[in-house]
GROMACS .gro file of C-alpha atoms in nm:
model
   99
    1MET     CA    1 -24.901  -1.406  -0.471
    2THR     CA    2 -25.030  -1.028  -0.474
    3ASP     CA    3 -25.144  -1.091  -0.854
    4ARG     CA    4 -25.386  -1.362  -0.767
    5GLN     CA    5 -25.522  -1.150  -0.499
    6LEU     CA    6 -25.579  -0.839  -0.746
    7GLU     CA    7 -25.682  -1.095  -1.013
    8TRP     CA    8 -25.396  -0.958  -1.249
    9SER     CA    9 -25.175  -1.132  -1.468
   10THR     CA   10 -24.818  -1.166  -1.313
   11SER     CA   11 -24.643  -0.993  -1.631
   12THR     CA   12 -24.900  -0.720  -1.535
   13LEU     CA   13 -24.795  -0.695  -1.206
   14PHE     CA   14 -24.392  -0.764  -1.308
   15ARG     CA   15 -24.442  -0.458  -1.543
   16ILE     CA   16 -24.578  -0.191  -1.264
   17GLU     CA   17 -24.316  -0.319  -1.013
   18THR     CA   18 -24.020  -0.300  -1.249
   19GLY     CA   19 -24.098   0.006  -1.385
   20ARG     CA   20 -24.183  -0.109  -1.739
   21SER     CA   21 -24.485   0.021  -1.776
   22ARG     CA   22 -24.681   0.335  -1.580
   23PRO     CA   23 -24.958   0.246  -1.383
   24GLN     CA   24 -25.303   0.384  -1.367
   25PRO     CA   25 -25.341   0.569  -1.019
   26GLY     CA   26 -25.643   0.330  -0.935
   27ASN     CA   27 -25.371   0.035  -0.973
   28VAL     CA   28 -25.150   0.213  -0.747
   29ARG     CA   29 -25.439   0.275  -0.503
   30THR     CA   30 -25.545  -0.071  -0.492
   31LEU     CA   31 -25.157  -0.206  -0.462
   32LEU     CA   32 -25.100   0.056  -0.158
   33GLU     CA   33 -25.420  -0.083  -0.010
   34LEU     CA   34 -25.292  -0.428  -0.041
   35TYR     CA   35 -24.906  -0.342   0.097
   36GLY     CA   36 -25.088  -0.188   0.396
   37VAL     CA   37 -24.947   0.203   0.317
   38THR     CA   38 -25.160   0.479   0.443
   39GLY     CA   39 -25.117   0.836   0.526
   40ALA     CA   40 -24.901   1.109   0.351
   41GLU     CA   41 -24.715   0.845   0.212
   42ARG     CA   42 -24.998   0.695   0.011
   43GLY     CA   43 -25.096   1.051  -0.106
   44GLY     CA   44 -24.762   1.088  -0.218
   45LEU     CA   45 -24.719   0.782  -0.432
   46ILE     CA   46 -25.065   0.858  -0.590
   47GLN     CA   47 -24.989   1.199  -0.679
   48LEU     CA   48 -24.641   1.102  -0.805
   49THR     CA   49 -24.857   0.851  -1.015
   50ARG     CA   50 -25.050   1.116  -1.194
   51GLU     CA   51 -24.757   1.333  -1.244
   52ALA     CA   52 -24.544   1.046  -1.417
   53ARG     CA   53 -24.831   1.021  -1.698
   54GLN     CA   54 -24.771   1.367  -1.773
   55PRO     CA   55 -24.578   1.453  -2.116
   56VAL     CA   56 -24.229   1.504  -2.065
   57LEU     CA   57 -24.121   1.683  -2.347
   58PRO     CA   58 -24.193   2.049  -2.370
   59ASN     CA   59 -24.504   2.146  -2.620
   60PRO     CA   60 -24.280   2.256  -2.887
   61TYR     CA   61 -24.059   1.951  -2.918
   62GLU     CA   62 -24.376   1.746  -2.962
   63VAL     CA   63 -24.433   1.871  -3.330
   64TYR     CA   64 -24.095   1.726  -3.409
   65ILE     CA   65 -24.127   1.410  -3.272
   66SER     CA   66 -24.474   1.359  -3.485
   67LEU     CA   67 -24.273   1.457  -3.771
   68GLU     CA   68 -23.994   1.253  -3.756
   69ALA     CA   69 -24.241   0.919  -3.667
   70GLY     CA   70 -24.411   1.015  -4.002
   71ALA     CA   71 -24.079   1.096  -4.213
   72ALA     CA   72 -23.985   0.858  -4.505
   73SER     CA   73 -23.627   0.960  -4.456
   74ILE     CA   74 -23.426   1.159  -4.227
   75ARG     CA   75 -23.111   1.307  -4.328
   76ASN     CA   76 -22.837   1.476  -4.079
   77PHE     CA   77 -22.586   1.755  -4.144
   78GLU     CA   78 -22.279   1.814  -3.932
   79PRO     CA   79 -22.007   1.985  -4.066
   80VAL     CA   80 -21.761   1.933  -3.795
   81ILE     CA   81 -21.798   1.531  -3.807
   82VAL     CA   82 -21.781   1.271  -4.040
   83PRO     CA   83 -21.988   0.988  -3.981
   84GLY     CA   84 -21.857   0.657  -3.913
   85LEU     CA   85 -21.959   0.483  -4.233
   86LEU     CA   86 -21.820   0.733  -4.435
   87GLN     CA   87 -21.480   0.783  -4.270
   88THR     CA   88 -21.170   0.606  -4.432
   89TRP     CA   89 -20.952   0.374  -4.235
   90ARG     CA   90 -20.664   0.663  -4.225
   91ARG     CA   91 -20.907   0.926  -4.092
   92ALA     CA   92 -21.092   0.691  -3.850
   93GLY     CA   93 -20.775   0.511  -3.690
   94GLY     CA   94 -20.481   0.747  -3.775
   95SER     CA   95 -20.267   0.434  -3.913
   96GLY     CA   96 -20.408   0.379  -4.255
   97ARG     CA   97 -20.466   0.006  -4.159
   98PRO     CA   98 -20.764  -0.208  -4.033
   99GLY     CA   99 -20.708  -0.342  -3.729
   0.00000   0.00000   0.00000
């Protein structure tokens, strides 16, 4: 019913209410008005919406994320761990036989 009152699609409202998408502060303001939320609680929820839209990672890590997205291949080096696909049955399971 709320989606019809707001003239939003049902999926849009569902994604907002289940946390699958971050809503715009204006959309939250509209929902709070419809739900009758007022006062400090209303202001706090709108502020929380604004803060949720800020980047999560510290600035230096954003560079690495963008490099990873554009990479043609990614290599991983771990001197202590042998990746699962490279382990023998004896090394992985200790018995030398599958199962």
